[in-house]
Amino acid sequence: MIHWPPLCILPLSLPPIFPLVLTKSSFPYMAMARGIAAAIPTATALLLWVVLHLRTAHAATYTVGGSSGWTFNVESWTDGKSFRAGDVLVFNYDPKDHDVVAVDQYSYDTCTVGEGAKVYESGNDSIELVKGENCFICSFLSHCDSGMKIHMIAL
C-alpha cells in the first residue's frame, strides 16, 4: 500500500537536511531507471561480441612456404615474420606425399609425433594459431629431419 502524501526517506550517506522525497511525479523516472538497468546486460553482450570479432578481423593469413607450399627446407620460412594468436596458417601440399602435425616443442625437436597430436591430411589445411608456442611437422619418414617443420610463438 502506498501512502500519500509523499514519504520522506533519508539515505544513510546523506545528512538529514537532504531527504529524498518520493512523489507521484518521480514514479516515471523509476520506471525509466528499471528499463535502463534491464538494457545493461544486452549492451554488455553486444560490446563483448564486437571486441571478439574485431580480434578476428585483424588476423593475418599466411601460406606456409609461400608459392612453394609445405615442402622440404621450409623451416626458415618463419624468419622475420611476426605472428599473433588468431592468425591462420595455410598448408598447401600433396596429401599422398605429406601431412601436417601440430606438436609440442619436444616432438618438434625430436621429429616425433606425441600422443594426442593433431594430424591434418587434406592437402589444404587452415590452422589458427594459439597464443604462445605453435609447432608443426610432417610425420612422413625423414621429412621432419629434412627441415619440413616450422615453429613460431604467437603473441
mmCIF file of C-alpha atoms in Angstrom, residues 51-138:
data_model
loop_
_atom_site.group_PDB
_atom_site.id
_atom_site.type_symbol
_atom_site.label_atom_id
_atom_site.label_comp_id
_atom_site.label_asym_id
_atom_site.label_seq_id
_atom_site.Cartn_x
_atom_site.Cartn_y
_atom_site.Cartn_z
ATOM 1 C CA VAL A 51 35.544 -6.997 -29.280
ATOM 2 C CA LEU A 52 35.796 -10.706 -30.146
ATOM 3 C CA HIS A 53 35.032 -10.116 -33.806
ATOM 4 C CA LEU A 54 37.459 -7.206 -34.105
ATOM 5 C CA ARG A 55 40.237 -9.519 -32.919
ATOM 6 C CA THR A 56 39.353 -11.972 -35.684
ATOM 7 C CA ALA A 57 39.047 -9.202 -38.281
ATOM 8 C CA HIS A 58 42.700 -8.263 -37.752
ATOM 9 C CA ALA A 59 44.009 -11.815 -38.087
ATOM 10 C CA ALA A 60 46.501 -12.378 -40.885
ATOM 11 C CA THR A 61 46.579 -15.384 -43.202
ATOM 12 C CA TYR A 62 49.934 -16.875 -44.186
ATOM 13 C CA THR A 63 50.592 -19.536 -46.808
ATOM 14 C CA VAL A 64 53.329 -21.695 -45.303
ATOM 15 C CA GLY A 65 56.332 -21.886 -47.631
ATOM 16 C CA GLY A 66 54.908 -19.182 -49.915
ATOM 17 C CA SER A 67 54.359 -20.274 -53.512
ATOM 18 C CA SER A 68 56.355 -23.489 -52.890
ATOM 19 C CA GLY A 69 53.912 -24.591 -50.193
ATOM 20 C CA TRP A 70 54.528 -27.041 -47.364
ATOM 21 C CA THR A 71 57.676 -28.815 -48.531
ATOM 22 C CA PHE A 72 61.264 -29.644 -47.562
ATOM 23 C CA ASN A 73 63.556 -26.961 -46.091
ATOM 24 C CA VAL A 74 60.625 -24.767 -45.062
ATOM 25 C CA GLU A 75 61.987 -24.450 -41.512
ATOM 26 C CA SER A 76 63.362 -20.929 -42.097
ATOM 27 C CA TRP A 77 60.099 -19.687 -43.650
ATOM 28 C CA THR A 78 59.068 -18.121 -40.302
ATOM 29 C CA ASP A 79 62.224 -15.961 -40.095
ATOM 30 C CA GLY A 80 61.397 -12.254 -39.946
ATOM 31 C CA LYS A 81 57.666 -12.795 -39.532
ATOM 32 C CA SER A 82 55.579 -11.746 -36.521
ATOM 33 C CA PHE A 83 52.642 -13.960 -35.625
ATOM 34 C CA ARG A 84 49.648 -13.244 -33.429
ATOM 35 C CA ALA A 85 47.105 -15.540 -31.831
ATOM 36 C CA GLY A 86 44.240 -15.903 -34.292
ATOM 37 C CA ASP A 87 46.450 -15.681 -37.385
ATOM 38 C CA VAL A 88 45.824 -18.509 -39.844
ATOM 39 C CA LEU A 89 48.470 -20.705 -41.448
ATOM 40 C CA VAL A 90 47.508 -22.331 -44.753
ATOM 41 C CA PHE A 91 49.391 -25.524 -45.561
ATOM 42 C CA ASN A 92 49.267 -26.490 -49.261
ATOM 43 C CA TYR A 93 50.742 -29.900 -50.175
ATOM 44 C CA ASP A 94 50.020 -33.191 -51.918
ATOM 45 C CA PRO A 95 48.390 -35.431 -49.267
ATOM 46 C CA LYS A 96 49.930 -38.510 -50.896
ATOM 47 C CA ASP A 97 53.382 -37.122 -50.104
ATOM 48 C CA HIS A 98 52.993 -35.152 -46.859
ATOM 49 C CA ASP A 99 50.850 -34.321 -43.856
ATOM 50 C CA VAL A 100 50.862 -31.632 -41.141
ATOM 51 C CA VAL A 101 51.005 -32.493 -37.455
ATOM 52 C CA ALA A 102 50.584 -29.940 -34.661
ATOM 53 C CA VAL A 103 53.073 -30.978 -31.986
ATOM 54 C CA ASP A 104 54.686 -29.768 -28.770
ATOM 55 C CA GLN A 105 58.261 -28.464 -28.529
ATOM 56 C CA TYR A 106 59.739 -31.857 -27.594
ATOM 57 C CA SER A 107 58.113 -33.581 -30.584
ATOM 58 C CA TYR A 108 59.288 -30.721 -32.810
ATOM 59 C CA ASP A 109 62.875 -31.054 -31.592
ATOM 60 C CA THR A 110 62.925 -34.860 -31.890
ATOM 61 C CA CYS A 111 60.751 -35.119 -35.040
ATOM 62 C CA THR A 112 58.351 -37.496 -33.323
ATOM 63 C CA VAL A 113 54.573 -37.499 -33.080
ATOM 64 C CA GLY A 114 53.472 -37.494 -29.468
ATOM 65 C CA GLU A 115 50.262 -38.908 -28.109
ATOM 66 C CA GLY A 116 47.265 -36.687 -28.799
ATOM 67 C CA ALA A 117 48.937 -34.725 -31.615
ATOM 68 C CA LYS A 118 46.508 -33.325 -34.184
ATOM 69 C CA VAL A 119 47.165 -34.682 -37.698
ATOM 70 C CA TYR A 120 45.978 -32.803 -40.824
ATOM 71 C CA GLU A 121 45.855 -34.652 -44.128
ATOM 72 C CA SER A 122 43.666 -32.681 -46.563
ATOM 73 C CA GLY A 123 46.433 -31.060 -48.607
ATOM 74 C CA ASN A 124 44.898 -27.630 -47.986
ATOM 75 C CA ASP A 125 44.758 -27.154 -44.225
ATOM 76 C CA SER A 126 43.996 -23.860 -42.479
ATOM 77 C CA ILE A 127 45.164 -23.808 -38.872
ATOM 78 C CA GLU A 128 44.530 -20.942 -36.449
ATOM 79 C CA LEU A 129 47.483 -20.091 -34.222
ATOM 80 C CA VAL A 130 47.017 -20.141 -30.468
ATOM 81 C CA LYS A 131 48.736 -17.723 -28.131
ATOM 82 C CA GLY A 132 52.221 -18.941 -27.310
ATOM 83 C CA GLU A 133 54.165 -21.738 -28.917
ATOM 84 C CA ASN A 134 52.972 -23.341 -32.188
ATOM 85 C CA CYS A 135 54.932 -26.215 -33.751
ATOM 86 C CA PHE A 136 54.180 -28.191 -36.918
ATOM 87 C CA ILE A 137 55.983 -31.104 -38.562
ATOM 88 C CA CYS A 138 55.485 -33.555 -41.406
#
